[in-house]
């Protein structure tokens, strides 16, 4: 008895040699995935190294590339390379320069490669990054090869998907565990040992040798420990700053005195460690930073400005996090149990300085009202002008960055000054130019200036005063301005 294919089966249509619908469907894939060429697949290699200081990019790249070459051996050759240096795995691909370039190349139909190969999962993905990236590879028909799979990933395989989830969790756990271990160790080294943990020494101190490194392996490599010691040139300046503050002088007055005495500012005193700073003069913020630094008490203090990770966009968590630094409250500081270096100020005096409060600006006295506060800018330097009270009138001025903490510059432009009552009568005309005639205001009537001010604040429109031409210009794409007549 001769066997024949069952009616309706896939074998039924094949015996005829006809190009049946079933045979055509089997040859047609959901996506046009790259097929091997005569000389094999063309691979793009992706690798990454997170830090240049603690890893050798050349060695790391060679190791990853070797693993990728072994994986694709016999299946094709590597024709393109994308390698990120100095970028953490926690960054999404779009924020790694070379990975972003690879994504751009994948979208090009003439990309020149058929598949992407990585030498190690952790060098490419972290957390749920693979789940976010897999649809892109699948969409563009680009295969993804990994050593952990032993070849290409099957994006439709449940087993492969489970393995990628496990690897992503392990990759994230490694980062989280390392962060916790490092921060815990640094806290213990500060609290128990008072160890200097790196960074620039505070102004007034210098680094000196403190013997072999506590870690015997590091000591065997020749590394040395360091500690802080008062700098004979700058330590007296720090002591003088604290003494002046305790005597009741403001930070601005102390800053002005330092500049008047031509004492080099911290960046000028140590230019090698402050190449990114101006080295020109003392600034108020510099004095405030010195007065707020508890390390001048002789205690080692860590975690004053810890790193935190904020979502770039809470509405799109796939963009990842950005690292930010915020000042910690004293309760969150880690302070050494014993003095770690010579003090430049006693703990009692340091605490007393922290309790001295400087009033923030001049308090507004009853009856004084500045209607245009926050709306005016200087037409000379672009700064926001200050409110001031002169001759029993509200007015506005700009000193072009000059403060009581800095010496007067003879080349500085003349202070800008304009009275509020010179501006208010011209605001209705400015409003008319901005919005056109209003149907709600009868002919011949004008808007009240306060209504115009409310409109400007609601629309977030600022006004720039040009003293040379006595014009008031609105900060809008279309130039709108009116002339201020001081005789009015």
Tab-separated table of N, CA and C in Angstrom, residues 163-271:
chain	number	residue	atom	x	y	z
A	163	UNK	N	17.094	33.974	31.010
A	163	UNK	CA	18.524	34.097	31.280
A	163	UNK	C	18.952	35.562	31.255
A	164	UNK	N	18.426	36.344	30.315
A	164	UNK	CA	18.778	37.760	30.245
A	164	UNK	C	18.294	38.516	31.484
A	165	UNK	N	17.126	38.142	31.994
A	165	UNK	CA	16.613	38.777	33.215
A	165	UNK	C	17.530	38.482	34.394
A	166	UNK	N	17.975	37.228	34.501
A	166	UNK	CA	18.876	36.844	35.598
A	166	UNK	C	20.203	37.586	35.491
A	167	UNK	N	20.755	37.650	34.281
A	167	UNK	CA	22.027	38.354	34.093
A	167	UNK	C	21.879	39.844	34.397
A	168	UNK	N	20.740	40.425	34.037
A	168	UNK	CA	20.506	41.835	34.337
A	168	UNK	C	20.432	42.095	35.826
A	169	UNK	N	19.779	41.189	36.559
A	169	UNK	CA	19.701	41.332	38.013
A	169	UNK	C	21.077	41.186	38.643
A	170	UNK	N	21.878	40.254	38.153
A	170	UNK	CA	23.229	40.078	38.682
A	170	UNK	C	24.091	41.299	38.398
A	171	UNK	N	23.948	41.867	37.204
A	171	UNK	CA	24.722	43.049	36.846
A	171	UNK	C	24.368	44.225	37.751
A	172	UNK	N	23.077	44.397	38.023
A	172	UNK	CA	22.650	45.482	38.910
A	172	UNK	C	23.076	45.215	40.348
A	173	UNK	N	22.993	43.960	40.776
A	173	UNK	CA	23.382	43.619	42.144
A	173	UNK	C	24.862	43.898	42.371
A	174	UNK	N	25.682	43.629	41.361
A	174	UNK	CA	27.119	43.866	41.493
A	174	UNK	C	27.408	45.342	41.746
A	175	UNK	N	26.736	46.219	41.005
A	175	UNK	CA	26.930	47.655	41.181
A	175	UNK	C	26.432	48.096	42.555
A	176	UNK	N	25.231	47.664	42.927
A	176	UNK	CA	24.656	48.070	44.209
A	176	UNK	C	25.506	47.586	45.371
A	177	UNK	N	25.957	46.348	45.302
A	177	UNK	CA	26.775	45.781	46.379
A	177	UNK	C	28.100	46.524	46.501
A	178	UNK	N	28.702	46.868	45.371
A	178	UNK	CA	29.970	47.596	45.404
A	178	UNK	C	29.793	48.976	46.021
A	179	UNK	N	28.708	49.671	45.662
A	179	UNK	CA	28.452	50.993	46.238
A	179	UNK	C	28.322	50.912	47.753
A	180	UNK	N	27.573	49.939	48.229
A	180	UNK	CA	27.357	49.814	49.668
A	180	UNK	C	28.661	49.478	50.374
A	181	UNK	N	29.426	48.556	49.812
A	181	UNK	CA	30.692	48.169	50.443
A	181	UNK	C	31.667	49.334	50.499
A	182	UNK	N	31.766	50.089	49.410
A	182	UNK	CA	32.714	51.205	49.373
A	182	UNK	C	32.306	52.290	50.359
A	183	UNK	N	31.024	52.673	50.357
A	183	UNK	CA	30.582	53.741	51.259
A	183	UNK	C	30.699	53.320	52.715
A	184	UNK	N	30.403	52.057	53.019
A	184	UNK	CA	30.532	51.578	54.394
A	184	UNK	C	31.988	51.568	54.829
A	185	UNK	N	32.876	51.131	53.943
A	185	UNK	CA	34.303	51.096	54.272
A	185	UNK	C	34.853	52.502	54.480
A	186	UNK	N	34.450	53.454	53.631
A	186	UNK	CA	34.946	54.821	53.777
A	186	UNK	C	34.445	55.452	55.066
A	187	UNK	N	33.210	55.150	55.438
A	187	UNK	CA	32.686	55.673	56.700
A	187	UNK	C	33.475	55.123	57.883
A	188	UNK	N	33.790	53.825	57.850
A	188	UNK	CA	34.556	53.214	58.945
A	188	UNK	C	35.976	53.768	58.998
A	189	UNK	N	36.604	53.951	57.840
A	189	UNK	CA	37.967	54.486	57.811
A	189	UNK	C	38.011	55.910	58.350
A	190	UNK	N	36.969	56.680	58.083
A	190	UNK	CA	36.922	58.050	58.606
A	190	UNK	C	36.664	58.047	60.105
A	191	UNK	N	35.650	57.303	60.531
A	191	UNK	CA	35.240	57.329	61.932
A	191	UNK	C	36.288	56.707	62.847
A	192	UNK	N	36.801	55.551	62.486
A	192	UNK	CA	37.691	54.807	63.380
A	192	UNK	C	39.155	55.191	63.207
A	193	UNK	N	39.572	55.494	61.979
A	193	UNK	CA	40.991	55.734	61.725
A	193	UNK	C	41.318	57.200	61.444
A	194	UNK	N	40.303	58.011	61.127
A	194	UNK	CA	40.575	59.399	60.764
A	194	UNK	C	41.417	59.505	59.512
A	195	UNK	N	41.267	58.547	58.603
A	195	UNK	CA	42.145	58.473	57.440
A	195	UNK	C	41.792	59.536	56.405
A	196	UNK	N	42.808	60.076	55.783
A	196	UNK	CA	42.621	60.995	54.662
A	196	UNK	C	42.229	60.167	53.448
A	197	UNK	N	41.064	60.469	52.849
A	197	UNK	CA	40.498	59.620	51.802
A	197	UNK	C	40.650	60.205	50.404
A	198	UNK	N	41.487	61.196	50.258
A	198	UNK	CA	41.743	61.727	48.924
A	198	UNK	C	41.085	63.070	48.696
A	199	UNK	N	41.292	63.591	47.513
A	199	UNK	CA	40.765	64.900	47.165
A	199	UNK	C	41.759	66.006	47.469
A	200	UNK	N	41.396	67.226	47.064
A	200	UNK	CA	42.273	68.362	47.315
A	200	UNK	C	42.290	68.695	48.804
A	201	UNK	N	43.445	68.999	49.368
A	201	UNK	CA	43.468	69.415	50.777
A	201	UNK	C	42.776	70.759	50.933
A	202	UNK	N	42.087	70.990	52.042
A	202	UNK	CA	41.444	72.294	52.242
A	202	UNK	C	42.485	73.413	52.260
A	203	UNK	N	42.078	74.593	51.833
A	203	UNK	CA	42.965	75.758	51.885
A	203	UNK	C	43.440	75.944	53.328
A	204	UNK	N	44.742	76.098	53.502
A	204	UNK	CA	45.324	76.214	54.835
A	204	UNK	C	46.081	74.970	55.250
A	205	UNK	N	45.895	73.878	54.499
A	205	UNK	CA	46.591	72.619	54.779
A	205	UNK	C	47.398	72.200	53.554
A	206	UNK	N	48.327	71.287	53.798
A	206	UNK	CA	49.065	70.636	52.726
A	206	UNK	C	49.181	69.163	53.065
A	207	UNK	N	49.450	68.347	52.070
A	207	UNK	CA	49.583	66.907	52.271
A	207	UNK	C	51.022	66.563	52.610
A	208	UNK	N	51.184	65.679	53.617
A	208	UNK	CA	52.509	65.179	53.977
A	208	UNK	C	52.436	63.664	54.086
A	209	UNK	N	53.578	63.034	54.010
A	209	UNK	CA	53.650	61.578	54.059
A	209	UNK	C	53.255	61.078	55.445
A	210	UNK	N	52.469	60.003	55.479
A	210	UNK	CA	52.021	59.412	56.742
A	210	UNK	C	52.435	57.956	56.856
A	211	UNK	N	53.471	57.551	56.130
A	211	UNK	CA	53.962	56.187	56.236
A	211	UNK	C	53.397	55.276	55.172
A	212	UNK	N	53.687	53.980	55.283
A	212	UNK	CA	53.193	53.014	54.288
A	212	UNK	C	51.669	52.961	54.269
A	213	UNK	N	51.130	52.595	53.136
A	213	UNK	CA	49.678	52.450	53.002
A	213	UNK	C	49.182	51.358	53.947
A	214	UNK	N	48.036	51.566	54.638
A	214	UNK	CA	47.528	50.542	55.573
A	214	UNK	C	47.261	49.196	54.925
A	215	UNK	N	46.908	49.201	53.653
A	215	UNK	CA	46.687	47.944	52.941
A	215	UNK	C	48.041	47.393	52.505
A	216	UNK	N	48.376	46.201	52.964
A	216	UNK	CA	49.709	45.662	52.694
A	216	UNK	C	49.969	45.460	51.205
A	217	UNK	N	48.924	45.096	50.460
A	217	UNK	CA	49.110	44.926	49.016
A	217	UNK	C	49.453	46.264	48.359
A	218	UNK	N	48.751	47.317	48.767
A	218	UNK	CA	49.052	48.641	48.214
A	218	UNK	C	50.435	49.103	48.659
A	219	UNK	N	50.780	48.811	49.910
A	219	UNK	CA	52.103	49.194	50.405
A	219	UNK	C	53.201	48.487	49.621
A	220	UNK	N	52.952	47.223	49.242
A	220	UNK	CA	53.948	46.481	48.463
A	220	UNK	C	54.156	47.094	47.083
A	221	UNK	N	53.121	47.769	46.576
A	221	UNK	CA	53.251	48.438	45.274
A	221	UNK	C	53.939	49.799	45.403
A	222	UNK	N	54.232	50.196	46.631
A	222	UNK	CA	54.910	51.469	46.843
A	222	UNK	C	54.000	52.633	47.185
A	223	UNK	N	52.712	52.375	47.371
A	223	UNK	CA	51.799	53.460	47.698
A	223	UNK	C	51.973	53.882	49.155
A	224	UNK	N	51.784	55.188	49.417
A	224	UNK	CA	51.969	55.745	50.740
A	224	UNK	C	50.662	56.369	51.223
A	225	UNK	N	50.503	56.393	52.527
A	225	UNK	CA	49.378	57.101	53.131
A	225	UNK	C	49.743	58.576	53.281
A	226	UNK	N	48.737	59.434	53.392
A	226	UNK	CA	48.957	60.869	53.544
A	226	UNK	C	48.072	61.415	54.658
A	227	UNK	N	48.470	62.540	55.183
A	227	UNK	CA	47.676	63.240	56.184
A	227	UNK	C	47.811	64.744	55.956
A	228	UNK	N	46.941	65.495	56.636
A	228	UNK	CA	46.937	66.945	56.496
A	228	UNK	C	47.850	67.592	57.529
A	229	UNK	N	48.529	68.633	57.092
A	229	UNK	CA	49.402	69.407	57.979
A	229	UNK	C	49.223	70.884	57.641
A	230	UNK	N	49.190	71.777	58.646
A	230	UNK	CA	49.019	73.205	58.343
A	230	UNK	C	50.087	73.723	57.394
A	231	UNK	N	49.647	74.490	56.414
A	231	UNK	CA	50.563	75.128	55.475
A	231	UNK	C	51.047	76.435	56.099
A	232	UNK	N	52.344	76.621	56.260
A	232	UNK	CA	52.832	77.830	56.935
A	232	UNK	C	52.446	79.125	56.226
A	233	UNK	N	52.148	79.076	54.935
A	233	UNK	CA	51.794	80.278	54.194
A	233	UNK	C	50.305	80.609	54.292
A	234	UNK	N	49.462	79.590	54.263
A	234	UNK	CA	48.022	79.839	54.174
A	234	UNK	C	47.256	79.554	55.457
A	235	UNK	N	47.806	78.754	56.368
A	235	UNK	CA	47.101	78.456	57.620
A	235	UNK	C	46.796	79.719	58.420
A	236	UNK	N	47.737	80.687	58.542
A	236	UNK	CA	47.405	81.914	59.279
A	236	UNK	C	46.241	82.691	58.665
A	237	UNK	N	46.058	82.588	57.353
A	237	UNK	CA	44.941	83.281	56.706
A	237	UNK	C	43.621	82.676	57.168
A	238	UNK	N	43.567	81.353	57.256
A	238	UNK	CA	42.347	80.690	57.717
A	238	UNK	C	42.052	81.089	59.157
A	239	UNK	N	43.065	81.099	59.995
A	239	UNK	CA	42.869	81.494	61.392
A	239	UNK	C	42.362	82.936	61.476
A	240	UNK	N	42.889	83.807	60.622
A	240	UNK	CA	42.453	85.208	60.614
A	240	UNK	C	40.999	85.328	60.165
A	241	UNK	N	40.595	84.541	59.173
A	241	UNK	CA	39.213	84.582	58.687
A	241	UNK	C	38.246	84.206	59.801
A	242	UNK	N	38.540	83.136	60.532
A	242	UNK	CA	37.663	82.733	61.634
A	242	UNK	C	37.641	83.795	62.728
A	243	UNK	N	38.793	84.392	63.029
A	243	UNK	CA	38.849	85.421	64.072
A	243	UNK	C	38.008	86.638	63.686
A	244	UNK	N	38.066	87.026	62.412
A	244	UNK	CA	37.284	88.168	61.955
A	244	UNK	C	35.785	87.881	62.016
A	245	UNK	N	35.420	86.673	61.691
A	245	UNK	CA	33.994	86.329	61.745
A	245	UNK	C	33.504	86.315	63.182
A	246	UNK	N	34.316	85.796	64.087
A	246	UNK	CA	33.941	85.791	65.501
A	246	UNK	C	33.851	87.208	66.049
A	247	UNK	N	34.617	88.129	65.460
A	247	UNK	CA	34.573	89.528	65.896
A	247	UNK	C	33.346	90.260	65.359
A	248	UNK	N	32.552	89.590	64.532
A	248	UNK	CA	31.307	90.176	64.051
A	248	UNK	C	31.350	90.726	62.648
A	249	UNK	N	32.476	90.581	61.951
A	249	UNK	CA	32.562	91.098	60.587
A	249	UNK	C	31.813	90.174	59.622
A	250	UNK	N	31.187	90.744	58.633
A	250	UNK	CA	30.435	89.957	57.657
A	250	UNK	C	31.381	89.271	56.681
A	251	UNK	N	30.851	88.270	55.994
A	251	UNK	CA	31.652	87.588	54.991
A	251	UNK	C	32.088	88.523	53.877
A	252	UNK	N	31.213	89.457	53.490
A	252	UNK	CA	31.571	90.410	52.433
A	252	UNK	C	32.717	91.310	52.869
A	253	UNK	N	32.690	91.749	54.123
A	253	UNK	CA	33.759	92.630	54.601
A	253	UNK	C	35.084	91.877	54.687
A	254	UNK	N	35.025	90.621	55.113
A	254	UNK	CA	36.246	89.809	55.177
A	254	UNK	C	36.809	89.603	53.772
A	255	UNK	N	35.939	89.311	52.818
A	255	UNK	CA	36.379	89.108	51.432
A	255	UNK	C	37.025	90.369	50.875
A	256	UNK	N	36.397	91.515	51.123
A	256	UNK	CA	36.951	92.782	50.635
A	256	UNK	C	38.321	93.044	51.256
A	257	UNK	N	38.474	92.749	52.540
A	257	UNK	CA	39.759	92.972	53.208
A	257	UNK	C	40.848	92.078	52.622
A	258	UNK	N	40.524	90.828	52.340
A	258	UNK	CA	41.511	89.918	51.744
A	258	UNK	C	41.974	90.425	50.384
A	259	UNK	N	41.031	90.916	49.595
A	259	UNK	CA	41.398	91.449	48.281
A	259	UNK	C	42.194	92.746	48.400
A	260	UNK	N	41.822	93.594	49.370
A	260	UNK	CA	42.554	94.849	49.556
A	260	UNK	C	43.989	94.600	50.008
A	261	UNK	N	44.205	93.498	50.758
A	261	UNK	CA	45.553	93.163	51.226
A	261	UNK	C	46.341	92.380	50.177
A	262	UNK	N	45.702	92.130	49.020
A	262	UNK	CA	46.350	91.424	47.908
A	262	UNK	C	46.848	90.036	48.330
A	263	UNK	N	46.053	89.369	49.157
A	263	UNK	CA	46.377	88.000	49.554
A	263	UNK	C	45.907	87.061	48.447
A	264	UNK	N	46.763	86.184	47.942
A	264	UNK	CA	46.341	85.274	46.865
A	264	UNK	C	45.153	84.418	47.294
A	265	UNK	N	44.185	84.297	46.420
A	265	UNK	CA	43.027	83.451	46.705
A	265	UNK	C	43.445	81.983	46.640
A	266	UNK	N	42.626	81.046	47.144
A	266	UNK	CA	43.019	79.631	47.172
A	266	UNK	C	43.448	79.076	45.821
A	267	UNK	N	42.770	79.433	44.743
A	267	UNK	CA	43.154	78.891	43.436
A	267	UNK	C	44.487	79.445	42.967
A	268	UNK	N	44.817	80.682	43.365
A	268	UNK	CA	46.114	81.255	43.005
A	268	UNK	C	47.221	80.708	43.891
A	269	UNK	N	46.890	80.355	45.142
A	269	UNK	CA	47.897	79.815	46.051
A	269	UNK	C	48.297	78.396	45.678
A	270	UNK	N	47.395	77.650	45.033
A	270	UNK	CA	47.688	76.270	44.628
A	270	UNK	C	47.163	76.061	43.211
A	271	UNK	N	47.788	76.674	42.208
A	271	UNK	CA	47.250	76.612	40.837
A	271	UNK	C	47.248	75.211	40.246
